[in-house]
Structures are given as structure tokens and as C-alpha cells.
Amino acid sequence: MNDLKWWQKAVFYQIYPRSFADGNGDGIGDVQGMIAKLDYLKELGIDALWLSPHYPSPQADCGYDVSDYCAVAPEYGTLAEFETFLAEAHQRGLRVILDMVFNHTSDEHAWFLESKSSRDNPKRNWYIWRDPAPDGGPPNNWESTFTGSAWEYDETTGQYYYHYFLKEQPDLNWRNPEVKEAMWDAVRFWLDLGIDGFRLDAIGTIYEDPALPDQTSGMTLLDLYQAYQAAQEDGEREKLATFGKVWRQIFEHQVGREDEMHPLMQELRTVINEYPDRMLVAEDSDIAYYGDGDNEMHLVFNFPLMRTERLTPAHIRQNQEQRLSALPAGAWPCNTLGNHDSTRVYTHFADGEHDAQLARLSLALMLTLRGTPFLYNGEEIGMTDLLLNELGQFRDTLALLQYQMLVELGGTPPEQAFEHIRRMTRDKCRTPLHWANAPQAGFSPADVETWLPVNPNYAAGVNVAEQLDNPDSMLNFYRRMLWMRKKTPALLAGDYQPLHEEAVDYLAFLRRADEQTCLVVLNFSAHAHTLTFELAAEHAQLIFSSRERAAEMDNLSAVEIAPFEIYLAALQ
Ligand code: NOJ
């Protein structure tokens, strides 16, 4: 266990800066707000923070459209304040990683403004410019994953530029060595400041097929959304999973390109290696990004685990079996169940009846599986998705574009399209964090309108202040589990060995480390069980349970597990 690096032992917590804490009362989260909450995070038992983009940005895509990679968004604070934040975090033993957006910049980035100023500007070739097709239309039929053509015409210079995401997010041309050097400089800028690593945004989209072949699947994003909408309405949940395949066909020439990606990631790794003890985590689930286990990413998210309607023991077992057996030697797993692009964990895995127990099981799963867990801010108090009521409240441009596409191109009735986007939008999981049962949920100190509405359930106990005072709250449960994990070597370092592989209701496994072997049972059902474990040991000493247990020691021939119980014990 002592050989583990900090990022192998750490529990990461994703801060969405705009929604975390508003220090200056303008309705938007900021650096001062984050500084004020560092003690809270430390006491919660968090070890490392991932900040979603904190750079200057016109906010066309909530910060993922960066207009300056070496500065802080003025509405969040100054670089000096950010340095204070970093120093204060480090002082408390909290590491900090940043979001790095490589694929594209904002269309207001100085590089793009220069690039589009004339065809012979030295930065013209920093982006992907192409002549119109003979009919004057876009160079090919590629779509943007955020709807519409992937090509935007520029009147001044008479060419189109390529954008995989919004037209306000032009793709950089990574085949130009100057682009690479400029980005490595940005990376070094933050590493020099003392940042501990990066989460890499959308790396799979960095290169596209230079021959620009038309996509020939015969499907468009509109077809896909309509089919998706229909399946959702019909409750054909199994079908939803197949849409990923269609999506990959639509974008086949625009994503992937492993032959170029891996050398690029290896080059980035050498930059990171110039600094001691830094790390990279890829926003991608492709195990290939671990490289040989030590020459690309330190961590790659296990997204397939969260991409399910229900967290069943069978799904988890199958996921672990596939994932762990596919990792190259030396590669370290990384698990998550939610982030700023997904449904909130509490909402996602709820069954309408045992939601709080299931949310606790989700955390228990994150903290007991082998690998580094990433949690998302607000999860610890059981924040839920908020469905917005009016188009005017939306800040997620993607949702608004989907609405437009469904109504204008697809002929979907507006009310139906609205119902669709309020469920799909990423705004639902990005609402301000609830710090207290107070106006604005205590997010903003002043009586201002927050940038996204506050979820009214802050007044029904979903807030930090009230939960801190309640020993049985979700927040105190998170705290107990997080601190328990730190003291349990088998959970940090142990291997994963599934037990009772046929069990439908519960998941049982061992985590075996040199110092300790830990038995984990997570009962995802409302049924009690008496379980027999035939292991080398006969007894197990209780480490943690989500309920009061009669005894501290169990005989492994008959371990009583209550409905939805989380049970951890050390083999004796
Ligand atoms: C992935 C980010 O998580 C998402 O929020 C963003 O819209 C896209 N990448 C584009 O940067």
C-alpha cells in the first residue's frame, strides 16, 4: 500500500465552479467561494479536487469554450486569488487538477480571431479551414455532435471551419506542430503554478479523417434523437443502449484515430513527466489510453459502469470482470457514477421507493471497488436533478439546439420537444449547491438571481448545514465512509475477487491486500439474506455497516445481511 501514488489512494471530488459557492454575491460560483469551502471538503474526507473549466470563456458551452488558457475567468476571480486557492488547498493536503480542453477553443480566443482574419494569417492553419464544395455548400456531410453541420462558413475569407461541438468551439488543427507547442505551453503554465494534474476533455475528437470522406451510415443526428425520444416514451429502455452504436456510425470519420492519438498522448505524458508526481485522467473510457500502463494516461474513466439504467449486481460484476481483465499491467482503474454531463447519481439510480438507500449503495460501490473514485459536487447531500420549467431558464446551449432541431427540422410539437430537452439537458445536474436552508440555498450570500435556478428541495433537508447536524444524514454517511476508506488498506490497495457470482440481489467480493483482506457485501435489494462464505478464514471483524449490528464479529458460515445493507468486514 505504501507504494501507491497519491492519485491511486485519493478520492476525487469534481467542483463545477459556477455552481459550487458564490463568494461575492453575483449569483455565480467563484474562487473565493471555493476557498471558503476547503475546510468543508477536507473534513468530508476528500483528497483531491477536479475543477471544471475555470478559464475566461464566453460560456457558449458553460466554460468548455476557452478564450484564454492561461488565465482565470473574471467572474470567478483573479489569477492571484486562484493561486491563494491552490496554496490553501495544498496546505490542507488537498490536490487540485484542472480541466484541459484540447480539441477546440472558443471562437473568441485570440488564436481563432487571428486565424479567421485572413487566409494568409500565420495562424490560419491553427484551425481546420476548407474550401466550400463545388455547389458552395459545406466540404462534406459531417454533423456537429451538438446538432447541425460541423462546418461554419466564414464570409470574410470565403472558407468553412470545422467544429465537432458548437460553432463557437472551432476545432484546433493538431497536425500543426505550433498548436501542439502552444498547448504544451499552457499545460506547463499551470504545472509551474503547482497544479497536480489534468482531466482531459473530449480527447477522442482531436483528430478527424483528413480526407474528409462523407459519412455513409444513412442516419442523421435528427433520426437518432427522434428514435431515442420514441424509445423513451415507449419505455423501451433496452433499446436506448443500442443508440451508442448508431452514434458511432454517424461520427465514424470524426472521432477515434488511435494511430495519431496515442503518439500525441505519449508526447503529453513526457511533458507531464517533467514535473514530479502529476497525473492525467482522460474523459474517455477506452482502455487503450492507458498506453502500456505507464506512458499515456494515469487514469481512464470506467464510464461503462455508470451507463446503465439500474446498478444491478450482475451489471457491476460483468463490468468489473471485463474492465479489470482488460487493463494493461500497472494500469490503475478509475470509477465514477456521475458528473456535470450526466443525470445526478441520486436521480439516476433511484427506484422511487428506496432512493436514499440506493444512493448510499452507489457511494459504497465507488469507495469499495478497486481503483480511484470520482465523486460529483452535491452528491454528498443527495442533490437530485432539477427539471427546468421554461426555455428562458436553460443555460445549456446543447439543449436549446436540440429543441430547435426537433421543432424546426423534425416537426415535433413544441411541448413534446420541451419535455424531451428538460430531461436531456445537462442543466439539470448543474444547479447551485445547497449550503443551507436559507435563501438561494445559502449558495449566494445576497438576494440575487442565481445563474441557474436553485432546486427547491434545499428546504426539505437537502442542504449541507442541516445535514451536518443530523448524524443519520447522507452527508454524515459520506463522511463516515470516506474516513473509513482511508483507514482500510484493503480498500485502497487490495485486488478484487468476486464471490457468490450468481447472486441477483447483492454483490459480494473480497479486496485482498498484504495487510488485510476485506469482505464487502452490498445488498441492492429489499430482501434480508443469511450468507455463507466458504473462505480460508472462519470469522470476519466488522469494519463498517450501514446499520447497527448485534455483534462486531461474524461467523462466515452465517452472515446476516439486512435489506440494502452495506457490510464490510476484515477476514480473521
Ligand atoms: C465534454 C465536457 O464534459 C462537456 O461538458 C463539453 O460540452 C464537451 N466535452 C465539449 O468540450
Coordinates of C-alpha atoms and ligand atoms in Angstrom, one line a residue:
M1 CA 0.0 0.0 0.0
N2 CA 2.9 2.3 0.7
D3 CA 3.9 2.0 -2.9
L4 CA 0.7 3.6 -4.1
K5 CA 0.8 7.1 -5.6
W6 CA -1.4 9.9 -4.2
W7 CA -3.8 9.7 -7.2
Q8 CA -4.2 5.9 -6.6
K9 CA -5.3 6.4 -2.9
A10 CA -7.2 9.6 -3.4
V11 CA -10.9 10.2 -3.6
F12 CA -11.5 12.9 -6.2
Y13 CA -14.4 15.4 -5.9
Q14 CA -15.5 17.3 -9.0
I15 CA -16.2 21.0 -8.4
Y16 CA -18.3 22.7 -11.0
P17 CA -17.1 26.2 -10.2
R18 CA -20.1 28.1 -11.5
S19 CA -22.4 26.2 -9.1
F20 CA -20.2 25.4 -6.1
A21 CA -20.2 28.5 -3.9
D22 CA -20.7 32.2 -4.6
G23 CA -18.3 34.3 -2.6
N24 CA -19.1 37.8 -4.0
G25 CA -22.9 37.6 -4.3
D26 CA -23.3 37.9 -8.0
G27 CA -25.3 34.6 -8.4
I28 CA -22.2 32.8 -9.9
G29 CA -19.8 30.5 -8.1
D30 CA -16.2 31.7 -7.8
V31 CA -12.7 31.2 -6.4
Q32 CA -13.4 33.0 -3.1
G33 CA -16.4 30.7 -2.7
M34 CA -14.2 27.6 -3.3
I35 CA -11.6 28.9 -0.8
A36 CA -14.3 29.3 1.9
K37 CA -15.3 25.7 1.5
L38 CA -11.9 24.0 1.6
D39 CA -12.3 23.1 5.3
Y40 CA -15.7 21.5 4.5
L41 CA -14.1 19.4 1.8
K42 CA -11.2 18.4 4.0
E43 CA -13.5 17.4 6.8
L44 CA -15.7 15.5 4.4
G45 CA -12.7 13.3 3.7
I46 CA -11.9 14.3 0.1
D47 CA -8.3 14.1 -1.1
A48 CA -8.3 15.8 -4.5
L49 CA -10.4 18.2 -6.5
W50 CA -11.1 18.4 -10.2
L51 CA -12.3 21.8 -11.3
S52 CA -14.4 22.0 -14.4
P53 CA -13.0 24.9 -16.6
H54 CA -12.2 28.0 -14.7
Y55 CA -10.8 29.9 -17.7
P56 CA -12.1 33.0 -19.3
S57 CA -14.9 31.9 -21.6
P58 CA -17.9 33.4 -23.4
Q59 CA -19.8 30.5 -21.8
A60 CA -21.3 29.2 -25.1
D61 CA -20.7 25.7 -23.6
C62 CA -20.5 26.6 -19.9
G63 CA -16.8 27.1 -19.9
Y64 CA -15.8 24.3 -22.3
D65 CA -15.2 27.1 -24.9
V66 CA -12.0 28.6 -23.5
S67 CA -10.8 32.0 -24.7
D68 CA -7.6 32.1 -22.7
Y69 CA -5.8 29.0 -21.4
C70 CA -3.5 30.9 -19.0
A71 CA -6.0 33.0 -17.0
V72 CA -9.0 32.8 -14.7
A73 CA -12.5 33.8 -15.8
P74 CA -13.0 37.3 -14.4
E75 CA -16.4 36.3 -12.9
Y76 CA -14.6 33.6 -10.9
G77 CA -11.7 35.8 -9.7
T78 CA -8.1 36.7 -10.5
L79 CA -5.1 34.5 -11.1
A80 CA -3.8 35.7 -7.7
E81 CA -6.9 34.5 -6.0
F82 CA -6.6 31.3 -7.8
E83 CA -3.0 30.9 -6.5
T84 CA -4.3 31.5 -3.0
F85 CA -6.9 28.8 -3.6
L86 CA -4.3 26.4 -4.7
A87 CA -2.0 27.2 -1.8
E88 CA -4.8 26.9 0.7
A89 CA -5.9 23.5 -0.8
H90 CA -2.3 22.2 -0.7
Q91 CA -1.9 23.4 2.8
R92 CA -4.8 21.1 3.7
G93 CA -3.3 18.2 1.8
L94 CA -5.9 18.6 -1.0
R95 CA -4.6 18.1 -4.5
V96 CA -6.1 20.1 -7.4
I97 CA -6.4 19.1 -11.1
L98 CA -7.8 21.2 -13.9
D99 CA -9.9 20.6 -16.9
M100 CA -7.9 20.9 -20.1
V101 CA -9.8 21.4 -23.3
F102 CA -7.6 20.4 -26.2
N103 CA -10.0 19.7 -29.1
H104 CA -11.3 23.2 -29.6
T105 CA -11.0 26.8 -28.3
S106 CA -13.7 29.4 -28.1
D107 CA -14.3 31.3 -31.3
E108 CA -13.3 34.4 -29.3
H109 CA -9.9 33.0 -28.5
A110 CA -7.2 35.3 -29.9
W111 CA -5.8 32.4 -31.9
F112 CA -9.1 32.0 -33.7
L113 CA -9.7 35.7 -34.2
E114 CA -6.3 35.8 -35.9
S115 CA -6.9 32.6 -37.8
K116 CA -10.1 33.9 -39.3
S117 CA -8.8 37.4 -40.1
S118 CA -7.3 36.4 -43.4
R119 CA -6.3 33.3 -45.4
D120 CA -2.7 34.2 -45.1
N121 CA -2.6 34.9 -41.4
P122 CA 0.2 32.9 -39.7
K123 CA -2.4 31.3 -37.5
R124 CA -4.7 30.3 -40.4
N125 CA -3.6 26.7 -40.2
W126 CA -4.1 26.5 -36.5
Y127 CA -7.7 25.6 -37.2
I128 CA -9.4 23.4 -39.8
W129 CA -10.3 25.5 -42.8
R130 CA -11.6 24.1 -46.1
D131 CA -13.0 25.5 -49.4
P132 CA -16.7 25.1 -50.0
A133 CA -17.9 22.2 -52.0
P134 CA -18.5 22.9 -55.8
D135 CA -22.1 23.9 -55.0
G136 CA -20.9 26.4 -52.4
G137 CA -22.1 24.2 -49.5
P138 CA -20.0 22.7 -46.7
P139 CA -17.0 20.5 -47.7
N140 CA -18.8 17.3 -46.6
N141 CA -21.9 16.0 -44.8
W142 CA -20.4 15.7 -41.3
E143 CA -22.6 16.8 -38.5
S144 CA -21.7 18.6 -35.3
T145 CA -22.4 16.4 -32.3
F146 CA -24.2 19.4 -30.9
T147 CA -26.6 19.4 -34.0
G148 CA -26.3 21.0 -37.5
S149 CA -23.5 20.9 -39.9
A150 CA -20.0 20.5 -38.5
W151 CA -18.9 23.3 -40.9
E152 CA -19.4 27.0 -40.5
Y153 CA -19.0 29.4 -43.3
D154 CA -16.8 32.5 -42.8
E155 CA -17.9 35.3 -45.1
T156 CA -14.7 37.3 -44.9
T157 CA -12.4 34.6 -46.1
G158 CA -14.8 32.5 -48.1
Q159 CA -14.0 29.2 -46.4
Y160 CA -15.6 26.9 -43.9
Y161 CA -14.1 26.0 -40.5
Y162 CA -14.7 22.7 -38.8
H163 CA -16.3 22.3 -35.3
Y164 CA -17.2 19.0 -33.7
F165 CA -19.1 20.8 -31.0
L166 CA -20.7 24.2 -31.2
K167 CA -19.9 26.6 -34.0
E168 CA -18.5 28.8 -31.1
Q169 CA -16.0 25.9 -30.5
P170 CA -13.8 25.7 -33.6
D171 CA -11.6 22.6 -33.7
L172 CA -7.8 23.2 -33.4
N173 CA -5.6 21.6 -36.1
W174 CA -3.4 19.3 -34.0
R175 CA -1.4 18.3 -37.1
N176 CA 0.2 21.7 -36.9
P177 CA 3.2 21.5 -34.5
E178 CA 2.7 25.1 -33.5
V179 CA -0.7 24.2 -32.0
K180 CA 0.8 21.4 -30.0
E181 CA 3.6 23.6 -28.7
A182 CA 1.1 26.3 -27.7
M183 CA -1.0 23.8 -25.8
W184 CA 2.0 22.2 -24.1
D185 CA 3.0 25.8 -23.0
A186 CA -0.5 26.2 -21.4
V187 CA -0.1 22.8 -19.7
R188 CA 3.3 23.9 -18.4
F189 CA 1.9 27.3 -17.3
W190 CA -0.4 25.5 -14.8
L191 CA 2.1 22.8 -13.8
D192 CA 4.6 25.6 -13.0
L193 CA 2.0 27.1 -10.7
G194 CA 1.8 23.8 -8.9
I195 CA -1.3 22.2 -10.3
D196 CA -1.4 18.4 -9.7
G197 CA -2.7 17.3 -13.0
F198 CA -5.4 17.5 -15.6
R199 CA -8.7 15.9 -16.7
L200 CA -8.5 15.9 -20.4
D201 CA -11.7 16.9 -22.2
A202 CA -13.0 15.0 -25.2
I203 CA -9.7 13.7 -26.4
G204 CA -11.3 11.2 -28.8
T205 CA -12.3 14.1 -31.0
I206 CA -8.9 15.7 -31.5
Y207 CA -8.2 14.2 -35.0
E208 CA -10.6 13.6 -37.8
D209 CA -10.0 11.9 -41.2
P210 CA -8.0 14.3 -43.2
A211 CA -9.5 13.0 -46.5
L212 CA -12.9 14.3 -45.2
P213 CA -15.0 11.4 -46.6
D214 CA -18.8 11.8 -46.3
Q215 CA -20.4 9.7 -43.7
T216 CA -22.5 7.0 -45.2
S217 CA -24.5 5.5 -42.4
G218 CA -27.7 7.0 -43.8
M219 CA -28.5 8.2 -40.3
T220 CA -28.5 11.8 -39.1
L221 CA -28.5 13.1 -35.5
L222 CA -32.1 14.1 -36.0
D223 CA -33.0 10.4 -36.8
L224 CA -31.1 9.4 -33.8
Y225 CA -32.8 11.9 -31.4
Q226 CA -36.3 11.0 -32.8
A227 CA -35.7 7.3 -32.4
Y228 CA -34.3 7.9 -28.9
Q229 CA -37.3 10.1 -27.9
A230 CA -39.7 7.4 -29.2
A231 CA -38.0 4.6 -27.3
Q232 CA -38.0 6.7 -24.2
E233 CA -41.7 7.4 -24.4
D234 CA -42.5 3.8 -25.1
G235 CA -40.4 2.7 -22.1
E236 CA -38.2 0.7 -24.4
R237 CA -35.2 1.2 -22.2
E238 CA -33.2 -1.7 -23.6
K239 CA -33.3 -0.1 -27.0
L240 CA -31.6 3.1 -25.6
A241 CA -28.3 1.3 -25.3
T242 CA -28.2 0.5 -29.0
F243 CA -28.1 4.2 -29.9
G244 CA -24.5 4.4 -28.9
K245 CA -23.6 2.2 -31.9
V246 CA -25.6 4.4 -34.3
W247 CA -24.0 7.4 -32.9
R248 CA -20.5 6.0 -33.5
Q249 CA -21.5 5.3 -37.1
I250 CA -22.6 8.9 -37.6
F251 CA -19.3 10.2 -36.3
E252 CA -17.1 7.4 -37.6
H253 CA -14.7 9.8 -39.5
Q254 CA -14.7 12.4 -36.8
V255 CA -13.6 10.5 -33.7
G256 CA -11.1 7.9 -32.7
R257 CA -8.0 7.9 -35.0
E258 CA -6.0 5.9 -32.5
D259 CA -2.9 5.8 -34.7
E260 CA -2.4 9.6 -34.2
M261 CA -3.9 9.9 -30.7
H262 CA -1.6 7.6 -28.9
P263 CA 1.7 9.2 -30.0
L264 CA 0.1 12.6 -29.1
M265 CA -0.8 11.4 -25.6
Q266 CA 2.6 9.9 -25.1
E267 CA 4.1 13.2 -26.0
L268 CA 1.9 14.9 -23.5
R269 CA 2.9 12.4 -20.9
T270 CA 6.5 13.3 -21.4
V271 CA 5.6 16.9 -20.7
I272 CA 3.8 15.9 -17.5
N273 CA 6.8 13.8 -16.5
E274 CA 8.9 16.9 -16.5
Y275 CA 7.2 17.6 -13.2
P276 CA 7.2 15.2 -10.2
D277 CA 4.0 13.5 -9.1
R278 CA 1.5 14.9 -11.5
M279 CA -1.3 13.0 -13.2
L280 CA -3.7 12.8 -16.2
V281 CA -7.2 11.4 -16.4
A282 CA -8.9 11.0 -19.7
E283 CA -12.6 11.9 -20.3
D284 CA -12.8 8.6 -22.3
S285 CA -13.4 5.1 -21.4
D286 CA -11.1 3.5 -23.9
I287 CA -8.6 1.4 -22.1
A288 CA -6.1 2.0 -24.9
Y289 CA -5.5 5.4 -23.3
Y290 CA -3.5 3.7 -20.5
G291 CA -0.9 3.0 -23.2
D292 CA 1.5 0.4 -21.9
G293 CA 0.2 1.1 -18.4
D294 CA 2.8 3.8 -17.8
N295 CA 3.2 6.0 -20.9
E296 CA -0.1 7.7 -21.5
M297 CA -3.0 8.4 -19.0
H298 CA -2.6 7.6 -15.4
L299 CA -6.4 7.1 -15.2
V300 CA -9.2 6.4 -17.7
F301 CA -12.8 6.6 -16.6
N302 CA -14.7 3.4 -16.3
F303 CA -17.8 5.0 -17.9
P304 CA -19.5 1.7 -18.9
L305 CA -20.2 1.2 -15.2
M306 CA -22.5 4.2 -15.0
R307 CA -24.0 3.7 -18.4
T308 CA -26.9 1.6 -17.2
E309 CA -30.5 2.2 -16.2
R310 CA -30.0 0.2 -13.0
L311 CA -27.0 -0.6 -10.9
T312 CA -27.6 -4.3 -10.6
P313 CA -25.1 -6.7 -9.0
A314 CA -25.0 -8.6 -12.4
H315 CA -24.1 -5.4 -14.3
I316 CA -21.4 -4.4 -11.8
R317 CA -19.9 -7.9 -11.8
Q318 CA -19.8 -8.0 -15.6
N319 CA -18.4 -4.6 -15.8
Q320 CA -15.6 -5.3 -13.3
E321 CA -14.7 -8.6 -14.9
Q322 CA -14.4 -7.0 -18.4
R323 CA -12.7 -3.9 -17.2
L324 CA -10.1 -5.3 -14.8
S325 CA -9.1 -8.2 -17.1
A326 CA -8.6 -5.7 -20.0
L327 CA -6.2 -3.4 -18.1
P328 CA -2.6 -3.5 -19.1
A329 CA -0.2 -4.4 -16.3
G330 CA 0.4 -1.5 -14.0
A331 CA -2.7 0.4 -15.0
W332 CA -5.0 1.7 -12.2
P333 CA -8.8 1.6 -12.5
C334 CA -10.9 4.7 -12.1
N335 CA -14.6 4.6 -11.3
T336 CA -17.4 7.2 -11.3
L337 CA -21.2 7.3 -11.4
G338 CA -21.9 10.9 -12.3
N339 CA -20.5 14.2 -13.5
H340 CA -21.6 17.6 -15.0
D341 CA -22.8 15.9 -18.2
S342 CA -25.0 13.2 -16.7
T343 CA -28.0 12.6 -14.5
R344 CA -27.2 13.1 -10.8
V345 CA -26.4 9.8 -9.1
Y346 CA -29.3 10.1 -6.7
T347 CA -31.8 10.5 -9.5
H348 CA -30.2 8.1 -11.9
F349 CA -30.2 5.0 -9.7
A350 CA -33.4 5.7 -7.8
D351 CA -36.4 3.3 -7.9
G352 CA -38.9 5.8 -6.4
E353 CA -39.1 3.8 -3.2
H354 CA -35.6 3.2 -1.8
D355 CA -33.9 6.2 -3.3
A356 CA -31.8 7.2 -0.2
Q357 CA -30.6 3.6 0.4
L358 CA -29.7 3.2 -3.3
A359 CA -27.7 6.5 -3.2
R360 CA -25.8 5.2 -0.2
L361 CA -25.1 2.0 -2.0
S362 CA -23.8 4.0 -5.0
L363 CA -21.3 5.7 -2.8
A364 CA -20.3 2.4 -1.1
L365 CA -19.7 0.9 -4.5
M366 CA -17.4 3.8 -5.5
L367 CA -15.4 3.5 -2.3
T368 CA -15.1 -0.3 -2.2
L369 CA -14.3 -1.2 -5.9
R370 CA -10.7 -1.3 -6.8
G371 CA -9.5 2.0 -8.2
T372 CA -9.7 5.7 -7.8
P373 CA -13.3 7.1 -7.3
F374 CA -14.5 10.4 -8.7
L375 CA -17.5 12.0 -6.9
Y376 CA -19.5 15.0 -8.2
N377 CA -20.3 18.0 -6.1
G378 CA -23.7 17.9 -4.3
E379 CA -23.8 14.1 -4.4
E380 CA -22.9 14.0 -0.7
I381 CA -26.1 15.7 0.3
G382 CA -28.2 13.7 -2.1
M383 CA -28.9 16.5 -4.6
T384 CA -31.2 15.5 -7.4
D385 CA -31.8 16.6 -11.0
L386 CA -33.9 19.7 -11.3
L387 CA -36.2 19.8 -14.3
L388 CA -36.5 23.4 -15.6
N389 CA -39.9 24.9 -16.3
E390 CA -39.2 27.4 -19.0
L391 CA -36.9 27.7 -22.0
G392 CA -35.6 31.0 -20.7
Q393 CA -34.1 29.2 -17.7
F394 CA -31.8 27.0 -19.8
R395 CA -28.1 27.7 -19.9
D396 CA -27.1 24.6 -21.8
T397 CA -26.9 25.6 -25.4
L398 CA -26.9 22.0 -26.4
A399 CA -30.5 21.5 -25.1
L400 CA -31.7 24.7 -26.9
L401 CA -30.2 23.5 -30.1
Q402 CA -31.8 20.1 -29.7
Y403 CA -35.1 21.8 -29.1
Q404 CA -34.7 23.9 -32.3
M405 CA -33.8 20.8 -34.3
L406 CA -36.7 18.7 -33.1
V407 CA -39.2 21.5 -33.6
E408 CA -37.9 23.1 -36.8
L409 CA -36.5 20.1 -38.7
G410 CA -38.3 17.2 -37.1
G411 CA -41.8 18.8 -36.8
T412 CA -42.0 17.7 -33.2
P413 CA -44.7 19.7 -31.3
P414 CA -43.0 22.3 -29.1
E415 CA -44.5 21.0 -25.9
Q416 CA -43.2 17.5 -26.7
A417 CA -39.7 18.8 -27.6
F418 CA -39.6 20.8 -24.4
E419 CA -40.5 17.8 -22.3
H420 CA -37.7 16.0 -24.1
I421 CA -35.0 18.6 -23.6
R422 CA -35.8 19.3 -19.9
R423 CA -35.0 15.7 -19.2
M424 CA -31.9 15.5 -21.5
T425 CA -30.3 18.9 -20.7
R426 CA -27.1 18.9 -18.7
D427 CA -28.5 21.9 -16.7
K428 CA -30.5 19.5 -14.6
C429 CA -27.3 18.4 -12.7
R430 CA -25.6 21.8 -12.7
T431 CA -27.8 23.8 -10.4
P432 CA -26.2 25.7 -7.4
L433 CA -25.0 23.6 -4.5
H434 CA -27.2 23.8 -1.3
W435 CA -25.2 25.0 1.6
A436 CA -28.1 25.8 4.0
N437 CA -31.9 26.1 4.4
A438 CA -31.7 29.8 3.5
P439 CA -32.5 32.0 0.5
Q440 CA -30.6 30.8 -2.6
A441 CA -29.9 27.6 -0.6
G442 CA -27.1 29.6 1.0
F443 CA -25.2 29.4 -2.3
S444 CA -25.2 33.2 -2.8
P445 CA -24.8 35.5 0.2
A446 CA -27.0 38.1 -1.4
D447 CA -30.6 38.1 -2.6
V448 CA -29.7 37.7 -6.3
E449 CA -30.9 35.5 -9.1
T450 CA -28.5 32.6 -9.4
W451 CA -27.2 31.7 -12.8
L452 CA -29.4 28.5 -12.8
P453 CA -32.4 28.2 -10.5
V454 CA -31.9 26.6 -7.2
N455 CA -33.6 23.3 -6.6
P456 CA -36.4 24.0 -4.1
N457 CA -35.7 20.7 -2.3
Y458 CA -32.9 22.5 -0.4
A459 CA -35.7 23.5 2.0
A460 CA -36.6 19.8 2.5
G461 CA -33.4 18.8 4.2
V462 CA -31.2 18.6 1.0
N463 CA -28.6 21.0 2.3
V464 CA -25.2 20.9 4.0
A465 CA -25.9 22.9 7.2
E466 CA -28.9 20.8 8.3
Q467 CA -27.3 17.5 7.3
L468 CA -24.1 18.3 9.3
D469 CA -26.3 18.4 12.4
N470 CA -28.0 15.2 11.7
P471 CA -25.9 12.0 12.4
D472 CA -28.1 10.0 10.1
S473 CA -27.9 12.3 7.1
M474 CA -26.5 11.4 3.7
L475 CA -23.7 13.9 4.4
N476 CA -22.6 12.2 7.6
F477 CA -22.8 8.9 5.9
Y478 CA -20.5 10.1 3.1
R479 CA -18.1 11.4 5.8
R480 CA -18.1 8.1 7.7
M481 CA -17.5 6.1 4.6
L482 CA -14.8 8.4 3.3
W483 CA -12.8 8.4 6.5
M484 CA -13.3 4.6 6.9
R485 CA -11.8 4.1 3.4
K486 CA -8.6 5.9 4.3
K487 CA -8.0 3.6 7.3
T488 CA -8.8 0.4 5.4
P489 CA -5.7 -0.7 3.4
A490 CA -7.6 -3.5 1.6
L491 CA -9.9 -0.9 0.0
L492 CA -7.0 1.2 -1.1
A493 CA -4.7 -1.4 -2.4
G494 CA -6.5 -4.7 -2.5
D495 CA -7.3 -6.8 -5.6
Y496 CA -10.9 -7.6 -6.4
Q497 CA -12.2 -11.1 -6.2
P498 CA -15.9 -11.6 -6.8
L499 CA -17.9 -14.0 -4.6
H500 CA -21.4 -15.5 -5.0
E501 CA -21.4 -14.7 -8.7
E502 CA -24.9 -15.9 -9.3
A503 CA -26.5 -13.7 -6.6
V504 CA -29.2 -11.4 -8.1
D505 CA -29.9 -9.3 -5.0
Y506 CA -26.5 -8.5 -3.7
L507 CA -22.9 -8.0 -4.7
A508 CA -20.2 -9.8 -2.6
F509 CA -16.5 -9.6 -3.2
L510 CA -13.1 -9.6 -1.5
R511 CA -10.5 -6.9 -1.6
R512 CA -7.2 -8.6 -0.7
A513 CA -4.1 -6.6 0.2
D514 CA -0.9 -7.7 2.0
E515 CA -2.0 -6.2 5.3
Q516 CA -5.7 -7.2 5.2
T517 CA -8.5 -9.0 3.3
C518 CA -11.8 -7.2 3.4
L519 CA -15.2 -8.8 2.6
V520 CA -17.7 -6.4 1.0
V521 CA -21.4 -7.2 0.7
L522 CA -23.7 -4.6 -0.9
N523 CA -27.3 -5.6 -0.8
F524 CA -29.1 -3.8 -3.6
S525 CA -32.4 -5.4 -2.6
A526 CA -35.2 -5.1 -0.1
H527 CA -34.6 -8.7 1.0
A528 CA -32.6 -9.9 4.0
H529 CA -30.1 -12.7 3.4
T530 CA -28.1 -15.1 5.6
L531 CA -25.0 -15.7 3.6
T532 CA -22.4 -18.4 3.9
F533 CA -18.9 -17.7 2.7
E534 CA -16.5 -20.6 2.2
L535 CA -13.2 -19.0 2.6
A536 CA -9.9 -19.8 4.3
A537 CA -10.9 -17.7 7.3
E538 CA -13.8 -18.5 9.6
H539 CA -14.6 -15.1 11.1
A540 CA -14.9 -11.6 10.0
Q541 CA -14.4 -8.5 12.1
L542 CA -16.8 -5.7 11.3
I543 CA -15.3 -2.6 9.7
F544 CA -18.4 -0.7 8.6
S545 CA -22.1 -1.3 8.3
S546 CA -24.9 1.0 7.2
R547 CA -26.9 -0.3 10.2
E548 CA -26.4 -1.2 13.9
R549 CA -25.2 -4.8 14.0
A550 CA -25.7 -7.0 17.0
A551 CA -22.0 -8.1 17.1
E552 CA -18.7 -7.0 15.9
M553 CA -17.6 -10.4 14.8
D554 CA -19.4 -12.7 12.4
N555 CA -19.1 -16.3 11.7
L556 CA -18.6 -16.7 7.9
S557 CA -21.0 -19.6 7.8
A558 CA -23.9 -17.3 8.6
V559 CA -23.6 -13.6 8.0
E560 CA -26.9 -11.8 8.4
I561 CA -27.4 -9.1 5.8
A562 CA -30.3 -6.7 6.1
P563 CA -32.2 -5.1 3.2
F564 CA -30.0 -2.6 1.4
E565 CA -27.2 -3.2 3.9
I566 CA -23.6 -2.1 3.2
Y567 CA -21.4 -4.5 5.1
L568 CA -17.6 -4.5 5.3
A569 CA -15.5 -6.8 7.5
A570 CA -11.9 -7.9 7.7
L571 CA -11.3 -11.7 7.4
Q572 CA -9.8 -13.1 10.6
Ligands
NOJ1 C1 -17.0 17.2 -22.6 C2 -17.5 18.1 -21.5 O1 -17.6 17.3 -20.3 C3 -18.8 18.7 -21.9 O2 -19.4 19.4 -20.9 C4 -18.5 19.6 -23.1 O3 -19.7 20.1 -23.6 C5 -17.7 18.9 -24.2 N1 -16.7 18.0 -23.7 C6 -17.1 19.8 -25.2 O4 -16.0 20.4 -24.6

